[in-house]
Structures are given as C-alpha cells and as structure tokens.
mmCIF file of C-alpha atoms in Angstrom:
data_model
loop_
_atom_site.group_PDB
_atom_site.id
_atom_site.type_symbol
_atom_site.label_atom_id
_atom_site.label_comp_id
_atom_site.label_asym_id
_atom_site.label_seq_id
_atom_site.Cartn_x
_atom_site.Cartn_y
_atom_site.Cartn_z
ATOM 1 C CA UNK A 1 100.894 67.494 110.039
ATOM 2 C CA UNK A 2 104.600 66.242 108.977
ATOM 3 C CA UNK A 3 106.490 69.100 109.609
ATOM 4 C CA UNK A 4 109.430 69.859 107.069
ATOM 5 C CA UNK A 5 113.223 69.040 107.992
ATOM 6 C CA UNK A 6 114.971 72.581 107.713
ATOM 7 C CA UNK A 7 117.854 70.956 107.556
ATOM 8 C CA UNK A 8 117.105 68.161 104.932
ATOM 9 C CA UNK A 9 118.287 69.115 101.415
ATOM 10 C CA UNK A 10 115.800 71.408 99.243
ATOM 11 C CA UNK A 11 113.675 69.168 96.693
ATOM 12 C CA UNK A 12 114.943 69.928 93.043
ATOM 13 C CA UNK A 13 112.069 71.525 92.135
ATOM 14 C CA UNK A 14 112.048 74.082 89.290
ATOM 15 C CA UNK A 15 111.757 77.953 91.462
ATOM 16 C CA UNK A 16 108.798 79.932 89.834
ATOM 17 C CA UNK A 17 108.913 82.653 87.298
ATOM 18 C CA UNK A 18 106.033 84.725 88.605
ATOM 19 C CA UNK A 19 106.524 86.425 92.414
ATOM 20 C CA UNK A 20 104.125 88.103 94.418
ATOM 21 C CA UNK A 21 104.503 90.479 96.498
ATOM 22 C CA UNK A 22 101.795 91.410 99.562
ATOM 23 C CA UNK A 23 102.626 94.721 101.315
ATOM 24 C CA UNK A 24 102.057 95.557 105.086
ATOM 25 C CA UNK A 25 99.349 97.812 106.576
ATOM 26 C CA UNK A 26 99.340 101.684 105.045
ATOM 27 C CA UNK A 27 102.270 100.663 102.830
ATOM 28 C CA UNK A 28 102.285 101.189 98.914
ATOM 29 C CA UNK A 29 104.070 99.657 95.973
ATOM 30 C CA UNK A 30 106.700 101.714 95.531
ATOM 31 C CA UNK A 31 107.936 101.193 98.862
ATOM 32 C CA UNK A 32 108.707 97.457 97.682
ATOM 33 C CA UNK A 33 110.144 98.497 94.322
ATOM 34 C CA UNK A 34 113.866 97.881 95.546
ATOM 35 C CA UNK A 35 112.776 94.248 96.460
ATOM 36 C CA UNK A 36 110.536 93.765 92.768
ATOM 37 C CA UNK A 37 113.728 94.825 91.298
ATOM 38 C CA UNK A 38 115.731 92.801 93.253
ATOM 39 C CA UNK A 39 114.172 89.508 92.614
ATOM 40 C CA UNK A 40 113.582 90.162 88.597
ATOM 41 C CA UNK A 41 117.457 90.706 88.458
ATOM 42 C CA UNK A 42 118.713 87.852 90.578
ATOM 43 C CA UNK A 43 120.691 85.228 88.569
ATOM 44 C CA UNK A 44 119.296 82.243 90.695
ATOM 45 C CA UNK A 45 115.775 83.039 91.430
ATOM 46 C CA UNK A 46 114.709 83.175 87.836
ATOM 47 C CA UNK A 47 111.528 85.952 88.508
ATOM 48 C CA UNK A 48 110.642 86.706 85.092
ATOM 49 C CA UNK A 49 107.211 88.479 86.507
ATOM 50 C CA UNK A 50 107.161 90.279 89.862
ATOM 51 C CA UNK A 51 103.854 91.682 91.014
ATOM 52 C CA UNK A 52 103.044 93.836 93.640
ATOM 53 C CA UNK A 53 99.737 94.214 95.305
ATOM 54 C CA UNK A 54 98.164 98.174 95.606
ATOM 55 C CA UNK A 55 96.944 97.202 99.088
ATOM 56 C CA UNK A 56 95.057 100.914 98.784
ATOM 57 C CA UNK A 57 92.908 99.432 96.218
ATOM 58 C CA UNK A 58 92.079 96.056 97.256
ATOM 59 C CA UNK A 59 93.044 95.526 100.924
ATOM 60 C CA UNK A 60 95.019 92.522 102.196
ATOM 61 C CA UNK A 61 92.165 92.092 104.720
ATOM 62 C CA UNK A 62 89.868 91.327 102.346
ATOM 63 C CA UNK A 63 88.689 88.821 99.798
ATOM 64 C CA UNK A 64 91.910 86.830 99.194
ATOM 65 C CA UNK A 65 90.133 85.941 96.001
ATOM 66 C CA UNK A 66 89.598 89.565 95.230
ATOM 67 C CA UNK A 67 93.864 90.216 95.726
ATOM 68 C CA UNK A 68 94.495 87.455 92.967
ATOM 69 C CA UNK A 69 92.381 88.761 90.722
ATOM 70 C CA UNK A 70 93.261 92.245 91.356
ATOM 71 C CA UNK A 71 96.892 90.568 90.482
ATOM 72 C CA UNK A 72 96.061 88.809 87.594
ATOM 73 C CA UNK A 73 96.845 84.913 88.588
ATOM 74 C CA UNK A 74 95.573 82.502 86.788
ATOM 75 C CA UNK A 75 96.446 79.437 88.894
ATOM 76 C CA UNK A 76 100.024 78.495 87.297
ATOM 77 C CA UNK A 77 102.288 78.297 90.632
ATOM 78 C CA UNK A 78 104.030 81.358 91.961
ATOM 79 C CA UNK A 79 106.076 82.597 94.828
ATOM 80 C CA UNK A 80 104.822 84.291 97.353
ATOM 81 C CA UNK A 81 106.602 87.193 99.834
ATOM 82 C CA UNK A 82 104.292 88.425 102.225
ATOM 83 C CA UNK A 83 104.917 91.350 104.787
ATOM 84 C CA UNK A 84 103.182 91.995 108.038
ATOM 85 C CA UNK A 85 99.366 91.931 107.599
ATOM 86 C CA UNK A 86 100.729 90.682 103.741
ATOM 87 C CA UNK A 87 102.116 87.910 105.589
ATOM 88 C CA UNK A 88 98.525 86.651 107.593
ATOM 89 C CA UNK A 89 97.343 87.019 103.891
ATOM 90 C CA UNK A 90 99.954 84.941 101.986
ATOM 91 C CA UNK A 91 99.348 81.947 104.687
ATOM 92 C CA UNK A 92 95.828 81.910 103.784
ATOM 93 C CA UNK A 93 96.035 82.259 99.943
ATOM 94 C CA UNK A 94 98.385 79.053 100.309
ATOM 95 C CA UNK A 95 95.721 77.324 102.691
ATOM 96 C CA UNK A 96 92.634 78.354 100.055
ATOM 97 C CA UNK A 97 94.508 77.447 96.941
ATOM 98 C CA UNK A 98 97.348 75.266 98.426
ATOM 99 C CA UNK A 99 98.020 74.064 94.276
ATOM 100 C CA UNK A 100 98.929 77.998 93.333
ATOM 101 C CA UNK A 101 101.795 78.682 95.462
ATOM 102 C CA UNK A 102 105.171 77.047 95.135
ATOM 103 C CA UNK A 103 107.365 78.872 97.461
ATOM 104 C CA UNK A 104 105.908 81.234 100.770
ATOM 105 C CA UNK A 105 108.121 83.582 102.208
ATOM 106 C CA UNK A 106 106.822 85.267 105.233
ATOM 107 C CA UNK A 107 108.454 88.953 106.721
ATOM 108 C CA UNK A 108 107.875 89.910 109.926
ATOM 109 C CA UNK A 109 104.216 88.492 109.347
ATOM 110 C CA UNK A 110 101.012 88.684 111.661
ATOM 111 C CA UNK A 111 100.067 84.947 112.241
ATOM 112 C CA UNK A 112 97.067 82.969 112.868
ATOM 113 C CA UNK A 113 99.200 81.490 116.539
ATOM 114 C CA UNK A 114 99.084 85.404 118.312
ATOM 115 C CA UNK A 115 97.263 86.104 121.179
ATOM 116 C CA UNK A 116 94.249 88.211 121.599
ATOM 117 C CA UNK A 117 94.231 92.197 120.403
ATOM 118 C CA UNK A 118 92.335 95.472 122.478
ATOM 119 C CA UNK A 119 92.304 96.449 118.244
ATOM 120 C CA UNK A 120 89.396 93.865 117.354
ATOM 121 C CA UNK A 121 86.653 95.445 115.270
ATOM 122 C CA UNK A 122 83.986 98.122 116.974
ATOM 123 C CA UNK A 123 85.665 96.991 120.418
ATOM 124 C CA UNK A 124 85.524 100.443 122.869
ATOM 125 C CA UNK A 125 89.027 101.226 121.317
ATOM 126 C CA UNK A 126 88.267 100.934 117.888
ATOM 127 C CA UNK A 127 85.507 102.972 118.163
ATOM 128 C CA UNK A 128 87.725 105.027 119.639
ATOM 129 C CA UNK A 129 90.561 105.448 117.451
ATOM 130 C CA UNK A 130 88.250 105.838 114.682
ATOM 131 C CA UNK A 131 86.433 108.732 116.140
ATOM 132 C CA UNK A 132 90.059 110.220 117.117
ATOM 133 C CA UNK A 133 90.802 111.036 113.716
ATOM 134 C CA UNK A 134 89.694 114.466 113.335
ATOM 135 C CA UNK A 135 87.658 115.741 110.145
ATOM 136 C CA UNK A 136 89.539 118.833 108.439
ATOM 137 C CA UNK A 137 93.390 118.096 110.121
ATOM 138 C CA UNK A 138 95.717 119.622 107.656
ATOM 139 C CA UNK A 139 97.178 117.301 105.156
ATOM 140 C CA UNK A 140 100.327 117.561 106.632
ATOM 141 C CA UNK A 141 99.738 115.771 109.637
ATOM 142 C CA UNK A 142 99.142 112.553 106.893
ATOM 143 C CA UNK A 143 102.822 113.189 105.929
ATOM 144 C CA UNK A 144 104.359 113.750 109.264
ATOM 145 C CA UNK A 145 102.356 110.722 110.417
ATOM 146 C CA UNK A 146 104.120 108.820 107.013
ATOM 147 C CA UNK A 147 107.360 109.536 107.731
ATOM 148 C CA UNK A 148 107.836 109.231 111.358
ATOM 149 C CA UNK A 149 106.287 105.998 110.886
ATOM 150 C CA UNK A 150 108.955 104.897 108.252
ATOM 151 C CA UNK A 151 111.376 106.166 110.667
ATOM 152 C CA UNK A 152 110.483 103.852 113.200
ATOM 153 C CA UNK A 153 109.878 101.338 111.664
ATOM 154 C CA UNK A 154 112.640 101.204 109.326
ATOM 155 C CA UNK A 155 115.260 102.655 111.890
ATOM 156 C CA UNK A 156 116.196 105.298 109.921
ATOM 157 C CA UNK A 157 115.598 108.441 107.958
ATOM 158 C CA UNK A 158 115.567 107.103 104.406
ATOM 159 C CA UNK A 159 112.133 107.211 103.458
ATOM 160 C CA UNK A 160 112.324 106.770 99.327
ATOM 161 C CA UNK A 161 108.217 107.648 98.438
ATOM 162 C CA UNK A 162 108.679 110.676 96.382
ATOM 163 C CA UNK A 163 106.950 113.784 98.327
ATOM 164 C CA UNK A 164 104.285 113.761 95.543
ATOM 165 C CA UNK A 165 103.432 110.435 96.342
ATOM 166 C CA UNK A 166 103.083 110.400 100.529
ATOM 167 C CA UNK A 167 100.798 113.682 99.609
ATOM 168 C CA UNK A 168 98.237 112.079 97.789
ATOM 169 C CA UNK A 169 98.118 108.798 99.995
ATOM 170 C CA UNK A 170 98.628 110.400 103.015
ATOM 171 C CA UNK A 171 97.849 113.580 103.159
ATOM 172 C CA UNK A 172 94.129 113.375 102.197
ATOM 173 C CA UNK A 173 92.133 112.670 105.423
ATOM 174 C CA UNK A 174 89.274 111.145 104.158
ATOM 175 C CA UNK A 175 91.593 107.951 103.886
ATOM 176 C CA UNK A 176 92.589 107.498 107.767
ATOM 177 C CA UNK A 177 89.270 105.688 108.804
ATOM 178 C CA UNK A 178 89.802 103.518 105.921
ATOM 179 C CA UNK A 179 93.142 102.709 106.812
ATOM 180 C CA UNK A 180 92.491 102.244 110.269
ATOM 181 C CA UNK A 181 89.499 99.792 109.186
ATOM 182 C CA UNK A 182 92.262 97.778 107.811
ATOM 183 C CA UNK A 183 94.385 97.850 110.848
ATOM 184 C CA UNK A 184 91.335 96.600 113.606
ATOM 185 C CA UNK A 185 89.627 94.217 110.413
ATOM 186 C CA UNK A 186 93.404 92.267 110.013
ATOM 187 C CA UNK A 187 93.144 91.212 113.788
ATOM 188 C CA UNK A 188 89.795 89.604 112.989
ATOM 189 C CA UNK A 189 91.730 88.172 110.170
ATOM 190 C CA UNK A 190 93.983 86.558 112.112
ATOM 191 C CA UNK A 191 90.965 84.568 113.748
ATOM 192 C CA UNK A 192 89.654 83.661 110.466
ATOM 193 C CA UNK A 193 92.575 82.378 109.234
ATOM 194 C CA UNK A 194 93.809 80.360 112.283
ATOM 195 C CA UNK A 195 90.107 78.735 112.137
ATOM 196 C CA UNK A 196 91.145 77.777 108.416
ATOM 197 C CA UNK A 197 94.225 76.365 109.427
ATOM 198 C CA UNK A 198 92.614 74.144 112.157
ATOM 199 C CA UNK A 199 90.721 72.581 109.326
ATOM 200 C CA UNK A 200 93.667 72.253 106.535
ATOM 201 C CA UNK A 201 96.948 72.337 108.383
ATOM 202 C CA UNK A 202 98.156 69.800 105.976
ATOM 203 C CA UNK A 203 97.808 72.327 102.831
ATOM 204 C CA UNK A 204 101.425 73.625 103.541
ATOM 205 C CA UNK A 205 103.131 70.568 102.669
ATOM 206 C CA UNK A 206 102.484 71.437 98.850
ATOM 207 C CA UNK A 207 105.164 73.415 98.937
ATOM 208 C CA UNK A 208 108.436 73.041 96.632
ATOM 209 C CA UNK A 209 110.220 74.058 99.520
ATOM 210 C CA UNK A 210 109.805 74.946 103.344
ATOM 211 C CA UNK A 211 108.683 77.992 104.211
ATOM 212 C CA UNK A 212 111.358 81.181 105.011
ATOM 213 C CA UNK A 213 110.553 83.375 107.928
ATOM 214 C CA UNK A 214 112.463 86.180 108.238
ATOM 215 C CA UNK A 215 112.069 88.497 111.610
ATOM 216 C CA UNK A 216 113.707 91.676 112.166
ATOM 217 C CA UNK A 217 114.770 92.348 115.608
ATOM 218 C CA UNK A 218 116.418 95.885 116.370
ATOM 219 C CA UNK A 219 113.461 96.769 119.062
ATOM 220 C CA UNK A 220 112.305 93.767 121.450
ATOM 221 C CA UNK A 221 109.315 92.718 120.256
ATOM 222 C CA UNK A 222 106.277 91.919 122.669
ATOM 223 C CA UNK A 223 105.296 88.562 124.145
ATOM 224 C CA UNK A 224 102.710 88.058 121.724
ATOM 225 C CA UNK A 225 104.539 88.597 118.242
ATOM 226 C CA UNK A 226 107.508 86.299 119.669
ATOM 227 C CA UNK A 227 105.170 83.556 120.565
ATOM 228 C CA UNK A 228 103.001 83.694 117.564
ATOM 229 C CA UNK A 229 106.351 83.913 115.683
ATOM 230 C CA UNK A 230 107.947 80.607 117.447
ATOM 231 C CA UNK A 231 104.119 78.869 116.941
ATOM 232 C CA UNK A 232 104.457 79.907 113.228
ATOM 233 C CA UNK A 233 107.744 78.508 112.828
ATOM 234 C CA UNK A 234 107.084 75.244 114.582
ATOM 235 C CA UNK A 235 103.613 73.874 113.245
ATOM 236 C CA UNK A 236 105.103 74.959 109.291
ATOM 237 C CA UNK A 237 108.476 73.971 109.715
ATOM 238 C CA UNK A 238 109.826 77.377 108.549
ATOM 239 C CA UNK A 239 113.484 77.976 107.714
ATOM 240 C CA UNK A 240 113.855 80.808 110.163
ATOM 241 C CA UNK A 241 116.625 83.983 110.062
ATOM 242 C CA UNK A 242 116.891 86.333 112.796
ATOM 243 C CA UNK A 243 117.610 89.902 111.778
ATOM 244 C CA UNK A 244 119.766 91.991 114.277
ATOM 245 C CA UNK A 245 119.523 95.645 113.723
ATOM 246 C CA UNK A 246 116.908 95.908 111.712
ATOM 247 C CA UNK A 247 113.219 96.977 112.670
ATOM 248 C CA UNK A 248 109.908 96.253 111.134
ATOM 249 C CA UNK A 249 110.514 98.182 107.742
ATOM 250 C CA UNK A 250 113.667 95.887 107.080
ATOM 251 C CA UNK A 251 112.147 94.735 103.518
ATOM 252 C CA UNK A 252 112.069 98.154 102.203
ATOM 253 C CA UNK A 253 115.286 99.374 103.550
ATOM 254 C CA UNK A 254 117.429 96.109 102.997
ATOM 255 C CA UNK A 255 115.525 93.879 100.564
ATOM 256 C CA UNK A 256 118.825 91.988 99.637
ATOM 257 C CA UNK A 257 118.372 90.084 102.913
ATOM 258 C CA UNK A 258 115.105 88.669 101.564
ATOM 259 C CA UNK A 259 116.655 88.203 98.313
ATOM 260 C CA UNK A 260 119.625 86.417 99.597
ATOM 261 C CA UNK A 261 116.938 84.229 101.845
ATOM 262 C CA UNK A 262 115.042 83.380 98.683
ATOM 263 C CA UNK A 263 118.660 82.053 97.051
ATOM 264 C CA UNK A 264 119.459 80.263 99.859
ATOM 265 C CA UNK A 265 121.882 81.898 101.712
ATOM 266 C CA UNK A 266 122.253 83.619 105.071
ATOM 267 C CA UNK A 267 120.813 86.828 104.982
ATOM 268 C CA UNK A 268 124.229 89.362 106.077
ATOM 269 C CA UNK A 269 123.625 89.266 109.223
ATOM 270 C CA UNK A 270 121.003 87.080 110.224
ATOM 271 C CA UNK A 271 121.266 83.856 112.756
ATOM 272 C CA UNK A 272 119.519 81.260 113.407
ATOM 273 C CA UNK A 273 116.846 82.169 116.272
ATOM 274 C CA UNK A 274 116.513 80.636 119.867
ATOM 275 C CA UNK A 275 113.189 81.032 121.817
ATOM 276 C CA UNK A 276 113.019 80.684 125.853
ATOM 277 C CA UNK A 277 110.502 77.796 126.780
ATOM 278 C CA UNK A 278 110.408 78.952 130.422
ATOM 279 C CA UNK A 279 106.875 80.103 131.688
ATOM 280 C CA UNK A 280 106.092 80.484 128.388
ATOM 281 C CA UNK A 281 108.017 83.926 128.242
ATOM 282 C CA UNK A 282 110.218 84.803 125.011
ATOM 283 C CA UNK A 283 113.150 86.910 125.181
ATOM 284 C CA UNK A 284 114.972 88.316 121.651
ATOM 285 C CA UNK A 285 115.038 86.031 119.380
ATOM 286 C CA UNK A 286 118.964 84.961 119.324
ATOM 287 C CA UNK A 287 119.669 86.608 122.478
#
C-alpha cells in the first residue's frame, strides 16, 4: 500500500455534509452531543447532517451493515469519527464500503495491529466476568459504576448524562451481560477486521484526505494500545496529534480538539507523537 504524505498538501476535495459519529463501549449519544453540535456549527467543516449511532440498540460489534442502516446512509460519501471500539468499527466500514466514506477520523480507537486480549469470547475470564455480575444488585451500583467510570476516563468530575438518563441505561441490571458481551465480542472484532485488512489494505487510499488519529495521553497507556496505535498510524499514513492531559473520555469532555483536528489545525495542546523503536517497547507518546 502507498502510504499518504502527512505532510503533502490536502487534495481540494469538497469536505462532506453528512458526519457520523460511532461511540465507544457502554457510551450513549448524548455523551457526544457537545461534539454533534460542534461539527454542525463549525464555519469550515460544512456538517449540514451529524448522526450519532445508539450503540445500545445496534452494537458497534456487530453487523457494520446493520449500524448504516440503523443510521440511515444511503451510500453518498460521509465523514466518519469513530471512538474506541467506534474506532475498530469506522476502519472496517471504510474497508467494506471504501466508496462511502470521504474523511475517517479515529479517537483513541481499538485497532486491528493490537496484541492478543485474556477478554476474548467464552475464554475462562469471560466466563468469568459474566457470571460476576450478580442478579438483583441494586440499580445504584449501575450508576456508581457510570460515573466513576466517566471519572476516569475523562479525568474529571463532569459527567453531563442527566441523572434520568444514567438510571435507565445503567441502572437496570439486566443490561450488564449485554454490555459486557460487547466488551469480550469487540476483541474478536479486532481479529476480524485485521483479517479484512490483510486482504484490502489498499481500500484506505479512497480517502479525500489522510486519516486523523487523535490519542489522549494523561495516564500511560499499556504496551499493547501504544504499539497497535504506532502500527495504525504507520500502515494508513494517519495525521497523528498527541493529547497531553487528557484521558480516554477526551471527546466528550473537550470535543473542540477533534473539531479543530477536523479543520486542520493543532488541536490546543496536542504535538506531534514520537514512539521508541527499542526492543519493541513504547514509552508516552511525545515523551
């Protein structure tokens, strides 16, 4: 595969009206409402229609088919913002239907270039987790488990979903084996879709413009995510911006730094990364 020139001047393509949006694991609509709103108002990223996949109704681990019907595209070229598991998902609708997406933006994604997971479906701790979950825990432990979460993952205690809202996603049990489902099937996924890739690497290169990876880096991240981060970046020739200070959740808390990405611009903040080649060990990206 040719790999893109991040440094070679952006084709003068037209950008696309319609955006999607694909959320992370567990996470809802609303939480990327800030970053919908963000891209329909920008001046120079003309987003006349932003959608945002209800990952609680059809899962990002699924039927990438089933997500763009569930979304309502109809083939006309769009840009695409996935996040996390959305991510793994958004670099295999662009493989399947490589004439449908015009620009890929990728957050913090899971890729196809990781190494192996312990979380790999009905492994001993799957089976595990799932049977950890315990039937009749109080609802509230659904809405501690919510907010910590955000907490961690967004570095801070500003969790927006409305209290009505984490209650009825969260707080009814019956959901957790569902969810966790997701969590073990996306490792799979990332199998399935690095097997696609070794058949259509080339399917990339019908993008308008290179692909943006944005990686938030407040906690060091493990030897895995940084190498299937720095394998992601190399074999698509991703424009890549490290984020200091900000954790996993960065795209709910600070969605102008994907915004400003999608413009162009350097994210406040962000860098250019550097990976360390020796033994194959990473450190922080940019440090």
């Amino acid at each position: 595969m040719r790999l893109r020139d991040p440094s070679a001047a952006a084709p003068a393509a037209p950008r696309p009206t319609t955006w999607v949006v694909l959320p992370g694991l567990a996470l809802a609509p609303s939480d990327y409402a800030r970053l919908a709103a963000l891209l329909a108002e920008d001046d120079v990223v003309p987003a006349d229609d932003v959608r945002v996949l209800d990952a609680w109704r059809v899962p990002t681990t699924g039927s990438v088919d089933d997500v763009r019907r569930e979304l309502g595209v109809d083939g006309g070229r769009i840009g695409l913002v996935g996040h996390a598991a959305g991510g793994l998902t958004a670099i295999e609708w662009t493989l399947r239907h490589p004439g449908e997406v015009a620009e890929l933006v990728l957050l913090d994604p899971m890729t196809p270039f990781g190494g192996p997971s312990p979380l790999s479906p009905d492994n001993q701790l799957d089976r595990f987790a799932r049977g950890a979950v315990p039937e009749g825990a109080p609802p509230a432990v659904g809405r501690v488990a919510r907010r910590l979460g955000h907490h961690r993952g967004a570095g801070a205690f500003d969790d927006t979903m409305p209290d009505d809202e984490v209650r009825a996603r969260y707080g009814d049990v019956t959901r957790w084996p569902g969810l966790w489902g997701q969590v073990s099937q996306s490792w799979a996924h990332e199998r399935t879709v690095g097997e696609l890739w070794a058949q259509s690497p080339d399917r990339l290169a019908g993008l308008d413009r290179a692909p943006l990876l944005l990686v938030g880096m407040q906690a060091l991240a493990g030897t895995s995510f940084l190498r299937g981060q720095r394998e992601l970046a190399r074999r698509t020739g991703a424009q890549v911006w490290a984020l200091p200070r900000r954790a996993h959740l960065f795209p709910l808390v600070a969605p102008e730094l994907v915004v400003q990405a999608v413009r162009g611009q350097r994210p406040d903040g962000g860098h250019r990364p550097r990976f360390a080649d020796q033994e194959g060990l990473p450190r922080r990206i940019g440090g």
